[in-house]
Amino acid sequence: MNKIKINSTYDARLDSYISDELNGKFSRNHVKNLIKSGRVSVNGKNVTKPSKIIKINSEILISDHNLEKNIPHNSPLPNIENININVLYEDSFIAIVDKPPFISMHPGNGKRKFNISDYIQIKWPDIINVGENNRRGIVHRLDKDTSGLVIIALKKISYEKLIEMQKIRKIKKSYYALVNGHPKKKKGIIDAPIGRNPKNRIKQDIIHGGKQAITEYEIIKKYDNFSLLEIKIKTGRTHQIRVHMKAIGHPVVGDKKYNNFSHNIKRQFLHAYNIKFKHPINDKILDINSEIPRDLNEFLKNLS
């Protein structure tokens, strides 16, 4: 029997929260069965009601032999010698790394491939009890094919403070995105709730009763059939920018999941280029930038 521990970061139904946190590795029905069979506890107490509302900062413990197959955290760590990840800021409490595209944040199903979680464990082996199992030090995530800045907590105290800062929107994140077409307004705010698509669980969608999601955008440059946007997110929902841009009719270029147009690009044009926040320990203002990667720059040059 294997176990995984999750610390909740918002109020939600128990079955919904577990399913979302495990990124759809298990169906909602499987999660419900786990709960009903007494294999899930919240804050040390067994819970058998899938619809139970859990509060923020609850500790969820899941026991299931299938977790070994789906979450291979006991697999050997890969070699990182030939992996080039830039660390743009580092002190005793936090680090900020520039994630390349095509690298997941944590291990997925099947054969273990290099991921940011593994990189953290190898780069900073002294990280102990910082963050969730299999996601040591990870404060927030980027999609596999999205590049850019990620905050890593190196101590438990900095992790807890950064998570709290994120909840109250004290960490400012800005992205560059290239989208199809030209939005009607130069600046706009999209405030639409996001949840898992009930018909396709690997997708998110605008869902009545979903989690609040707020995205601000501004047009930086117009091309014939595209617009380069600066995007700032007030919340951090799964696929938030991609879902919101699709919802207003201007999907992210190269997004194979949410854009039906074909483009000569290997991944979605989405880059987390700036992150600004107050250091959780010394209150210093950190304002870190990442340049647009070469592959995205080359695509822009071909449009000019």
Coordinates of C-alpha atoms in Angstrom, one line a residue:
M1 CA 0.0 0.0 0.0
N2 CA 1.4 3.4 -1.0
K3 CA 0.5 6.8 0.4
I4 CA 0.6 10.4 -0.7
K5 CA 0.1 13.5 1.4
I6 CA -1.5 16.7 0.0
N7 CA -1.8 20.1 1.8
S8 CA -4.9 21.9 0.5
T9 CA -4.4 25.5 -0.8
Y10 CA -8.1 26.4 -1.1
D11 CA -11.5 25.4 0.1
A12 CA -13.1 22.7 -2.1
R13 CA -15.0 19.4 -2.2
L14 CA -12.7 16.6 -1.1
D15 CA -13.1 14.4 -4.3
S16 CA -12.8 17.4 -6.6
Y17 CA -9.6 18.6 -4.8
I18 CA -7.9 15.3 -4.9
S19 CA -8.7 14.7 -8.6
D20 CA -7.5 18.2 -9.5
E21 CA -4.3 17.9 -7.5
L22 CA -3.4 14.5 -9.0
N23 CA -3.9 16.1 -12.5
G24 CA -6.5 13.6 -13.6
K25 CA -4.3 10.5 -13.0
F26 CA -7.4 8.9 -11.4
S27 CA -11.0 9.4 -12.5
R28 CA -13.4 11.2 -10.2
N29 CA -15.2 7.8 -9.7
H30 CA -12.0 6.2 -8.5
V31 CA -11.3 9.0 -6.1
K32 CA -14.9 8.7 -4.8
N33 CA -14.4 5.0 -4.2
L34 CA -11.1 5.6 -2.4
I35 CA -12.9 8.0 -0.1
K36 CA -15.9 5.7 0.5
S37 CA -13.7 2.8 1.3
G38 CA -12.0 4.7 4.1
R39 CA -8.6 5.2 2.3
V40 CA -8.6 9.0 2.7
S41 CA -8.1 11.0 5.9
V42 CA -8.3 14.7 6.5
N43 CA -6.2 16.2 9.4
G44 CA -5.8 12.7 10.8
K45 CA -9.5 11.7 10.7
N46 CA -10.9 9.2 8.2
V47 CA -13.5 10.7 5.8
T48 CA -15.9 8.6 3.8
K49 CA -18.0 11.4 2.3
P50 CA -16.7 12.5 -1.2
S51 CA -18.7 15.7 -1.1
K52 CA -17.1 16.9 2.2
I53 CA -15.9 20.5 2.0
I54 CA -12.3 20.7 3.1
K55 CA -10.8 23.9 4.4
I56 CA -7.6 25.6 3.3
N57 CA -4.4 24.2 4.9
S58 CA -6.0 20.8 5.5
E59 CA -3.7 17.7 5.4
I60 CA -5.1 15.0 3.1
L61 CA -3.6 11.5 3.3
I62 CA -4.5 9.0 0.5
S63 CA -3.7 5.3 0.6
D64 CA -3.9 3.2 -2.6
H65 CA -1.7 0.5 -4.0
N66 CA -2.3 2.0 -7.5
L67 CA -0.5 5.1 -6.5
E68 CA 2.8 3.3 -7.0
K69 CA 2.0 2.8 -10.6
N70 CA 0.7 6.3 -11.3
I71 CA 3.1 8.4 -9.2
P72 CA 6.5 6.8 -9.5
H73 CA 8.3 8.9 -6.8
N74 CA 10.5 6.0 -5.7
S75 CA 12.1 5.6 -9.2
P76 CA 15.8 6.5 -9.4
L77 CA 16.5 10.2 -10.0
P78 CA 17.9 11.0 -13.5
N79 CA 21.3 12.5 -14.2
I80 CA 21.2 16.3 -14.5
E81 CA 24.7 16.9 -15.7
N82 CA 23.6 17.7 -19.3
I83 CA 20.5 19.6 -18.3
N84 CA 20.8 23.4 -18.6
I85 CA 18.5 25.2 -16.2
N86 CA 19.4 28.8 -15.3
V87 CA 19.1 29.8 -11.6
L88 CA 18.4 33.5 -11.8
Y89 CA 18.2 34.1 -8.1
E90 CA 19.3 32.1 -5.1
D91 CA 19.8 32.7 -1.3
S92 CA 19.4 30.5 1.8
F93 CA 15.6 30.5 1.6
I94 CA 14.5 30.7 -2.0
A95 CA 15.6 30.2 -5.6
I96 CA 14.1 31.3 -8.9
V97 CA 14.7 29.1 -11.9
D98 CA 14.1 29.7 -15.6
K99 CA 12.2 26.5 -16.7
P100 CA 12.8 25.4 -20.3
P101 CA 9.9 24.2 -22.3
F102 CA 9.0 20.5 -22.7
I103 CA 9.9 19.7 -19.0
S104 CA 7.2 18.8 -16.5
M105 CA 7.1 20.2 -13.0
H106 CA 6.9 16.7 -11.4
P107 CA 7.0 13.0 -12.3
G108 CA 4.1 11.7 -14.4
N109 CA 2.9 8.2 -15.4
G110 CA 5.1 5.4 -16.7
K111 CA 8.8 5.7 -17.2
R112 CA 10.3 8.5 -15.1
K113 CA 11.5 11.5 -17.3
F114 CA 13.5 14.5 -16.1
N115 CA 11.3 17.0 -14.3
I116 CA 11.7 20.1 -12.2
S117 CA 11.0 18.2 -9.0
D118 CA 13.9 15.8 -9.7
Y119 CA 16.1 18.8 -10.5
I120 CA 15.3 20.4 -7.2
Q121 CA 16.1 17.2 -5.2
I122 CA 19.5 16.9 -6.9
K123 CA 20.4 20.6 -7.0
W124 CA 19.4 21.2 -3.4
P125 CA 19.6 17.8 -1.6
D126 CA 19.2 19.4 1.8
I127 CA 15.5 20.2 1.1
I128 CA 13.6 18.2 3.7
N129 CA 10.0 18.5 4.6
V130 CA 9.6 21.5 2.3
G131 CA 6.3 21.3 0.4
E132 CA 4.3 18.3 -0.7
N133 CA 5.5 14.8 -1.4
N134 CA 7.1 14.5 -4.9
R135 CA 7.0 18.3 -5.3
R136 CA 9.6 19.4 -2.8
G137 CA 10.0 23.2 -2.7
I138 CA 7.6 23.9 -5.6
V139 CA 5.6 27.0 -4.8
H140 CA 3.7 27.2 -8.1
R141 CA 3.7 25.4 -11.4
L142 CA 4.0 26.0 -15.1
D143 CA 2.5 23.7 -17.8
K144 CA 5.0 21.3 -19.4
D145 CA 5.3 23.3 -22.7
T146 CA 5.3 26.7 -21.0
S147 CA 8.7 28.2 -20.3
G148 CA 9.8 30.8 -17.7
L149 CA 10.1 31.7 -14.0
V150 CA 9.4 29.3 -11.2
I151 CA 9.9 30.1 -7.4
I152 CA 11.5 27.3 -5.3
A153 CA 11.4 27.4 -1.5
L154 CA 14.5 26.0 0.1
K155 CA 13.3 26.1 3.7
K156 CA 10.0 25.2 5.3
I157 CA 9.4 28.7 6.7
S158 CA 9.9 30.3 3.3
Y159 CA 7.6 27.7 1.7
E160 CA 4.8 28.4 4.1
K161 CA 5.1 32.2 3.8
L162 CA 5.3 32.0 0.0
I163 CA 2.2 29.8 -0.2
E164 CA 0.3 32.3 2.0
M165 CA 1.5 35.2 -0.1
Q166 CA 0.3 33.4 -3.2
K167 CA -3.2 32.9 -1.7
I168 CA -3.5 36.6 -0.9
R169 CA -2.1 37.6 -4.4
K170 CA 1.1 39.1 -3.2
I171 CA 3.2 37.4 -5.9
K172 CA 2.8 39.2 -9.3
K173 CA 3.4 37.0 -12.4
S174 CA 3.6 38.3 -15.9
Y175 CA 3.6 36.4 -19.2
Y176 CA 4.2 36.9 -22.9
A177 CA 1.6 35.1 -25.1
L178 CA 1.1 35.2 -28.9
V179 CA -2.6 34.7 -29.7
N180 CA -4.6 34.3 -32.9
G181 CA -6.3 37.5 -34.2
H182 CA -6.6 40.9 -32.6
P183 CA -8.6 41.5 -29.3
K184 CA -11.0 44.4 -29.7
K185 CA -9.6 46.3 -26.8
K186 CA -5.9 47.2 -26.3
K187 CA -6.3 46.3 -22.6
G188 CA -8.8 43.9 -21.0
I189 CA -9.7 41.9 -17.9
I190 CA -11.2 38.4 -18.1
D191 CA -13.0 37.3 -14.9
A192 CA -14.5 33.9 -15.6
P193 CA -14.5 30.8 -13.3
I194 CA -12.5 27.8 -14.4
G195 CA -13.0 24.1 -13.6
R196 CA -12.3 20.7 -15.1
N197 CA -14.3 20.0 -18.3
P198 CA -16.9 17.3 -17.4
K199 CA -16.7 15.8 -20.9
N200 CA -12.9 15.8 -21.2
R201 CA -11.1 15.6 -17.9
I202 CA -7.7 16.5 -19.3
K203 CA -9.1 19.9 -20.2
Q204 CA -10.2 22.9 -18.2
D205 CA -13.0 25.1 -19.2
I206 CA -15.2 28.1 -18.2
I207 CA -17.5 26.3 -15.7
H208 CA -20.4 27.8 -13.6
G209 CA -19.4 27.2 -10.0
G210 CA -15.7 26.8 -10.9
K211 CA -12.8 28.5 -9.1
Q212 CA -12.5 32.2 -9.6
A213 CA -10.0 33.1 -12.2
I214 CA -8.9 36.6 -13.2
T215 CA -6.6 37.4 -16.2
E216 CA -5.4 40.9 -17.4
Y217 CA -4.0 41.4 -20.8
E218 CA -2.5 44.2 -22.9
I219 CA -1.6 44.2 -26.6
I220 CA 2.1 44.8 -27.0
K221 CA 2.3 44.4 -30.8
K222 CA 0.0 43.4 -33.6
Y223 CA 1.0 41.2 -36.6
D224 CA -1.2 40.4 -39.6
N225 CA -3.1 37.6 -38.0
F226 CA -1.7 37.5 -34.5
S227 CA -1.2 39.7 -31.4
L228 CA 1.6 39.6 -28.9
L229 CA 0.2 40.2 -25.4
E230 CA 1.5 40.9 -22.0
I231 CA -0.6 38.9 -19.5
K232 CA -0.9 39.2 -15.8
I233 CA -2.7 36.6 -13.7
K234 CA -4.4 37.5 -10.5
T235 CA -5.1 33.8 -9.8
G236 CA -3.2 30.7 -10.7
R237 CA -5.7 28.2 -12.0
T238 CA -4.7 25.2 -14.2
H239 CA -4.4 26.3 -17.8
Q240 CA -5.8 29.7 -16.8
I241 CA -4.3 31.8 -19.6
R242 CA -4.9 29.2 -22.2
V243 CA -8.6 28.7 -21.2
H244 CA -9.3 32.5 -20.9
M245 CA -7.8 33.4 -24.2
K246 CA -9.7 30.7 -26.0
A247 CA -12.9 31.9 -24.2
I248 CA -12.6 35.4 -25.8
G249 CA -11.9 33.9 -29.2
H250 CA -8.1 34.5 -29.3
P251 CA -6.4 31.2 -28.3
V252 CA -2.7 30.9 -27.7
V253 CA -0.7 30.1 -30.8
G254 CA 0.6 26.5 -30.8
D255 CA -1.7 25.4 -28.1
K256 CA -2.6 21.8 -29.2
K257 CA -5.2 21.4 -26.4
Y258 CA -7.2 24.7 -26.8
N259 CA -6.4 26.0 -30.3
N260 CA -7.8 24.3 -33.4
F261 CA -5.6 26.4 -35.7
S262 CA -2.4 24.8 -37.1
H263 CA 0.9 26.7 -36.5
N264 CA 4.5 26.0 -37.4
I265 CA 5.6 25.9 -33.8
K266 CA 6.4 22.9 -31.5
R267 CA 4.7 24.3 -28.4
Q268 CA 2.3 27.0 -27.2
F269 CA 3.7 30.5 -27.3
L270 CA 3.6 31.2 -23.6
H271 CA 6.5 32.4 -21.5
A272 CA 6.5 33.5 -17.8
Y273 CA 8.9 36.4 -18.2
N274 CA 8.5 38.4 -14.9
I275 CA 7.9 37.7 -11.3
K276 CA 7.7 40.3 -8.6
F277 CA 7.2 39.9 -4.9
K278 CA 8.5 40.7 -1.4
H279 CA 11.1 38.3 -0.1
P280 CA 9.3 36.1 2.5
I281 CA 12.1 36.5 5.1
N282 CA 14.0 39.8 4.6
D283 CA 11.2 41.8 2.8
K284 CA 13.5 42.8 0.0
I285 CA 11.6 43.4 -3.3
L286 CA 12.5 40.8 -5.9
D287 CA 11.8 41.8 -9.5
I288 CA 13.2 39.0 -11.8
N289 CA 13.0 38.9 -15.6
S290 CA 13.5 36.1 -18.1
E291 CA 14.2 36.7 -21.8
I292 CA 11.9 35.2 -24.4
P293 CA 13.4 31.9 -25.5
R294 CA 15.1 31.4 -28.8
D295 CA 12.3 29.2 -30.3
L296 CA 9.6 31.9 -29.6
N297 CA 11.8 34.7 -30.8
E298 CA 12.5 32.9 -34.1
F299 CA 8.7 32.4 -34.6
L300 CA 8.2 36.2 -34.1
K301 CA 10.9 37.1 -36.6
N302 CA 9.2 35.0 -39.2
L303 CA 6.0 37.0 -38.7
S304 CA 7.8 40.4 -39.2

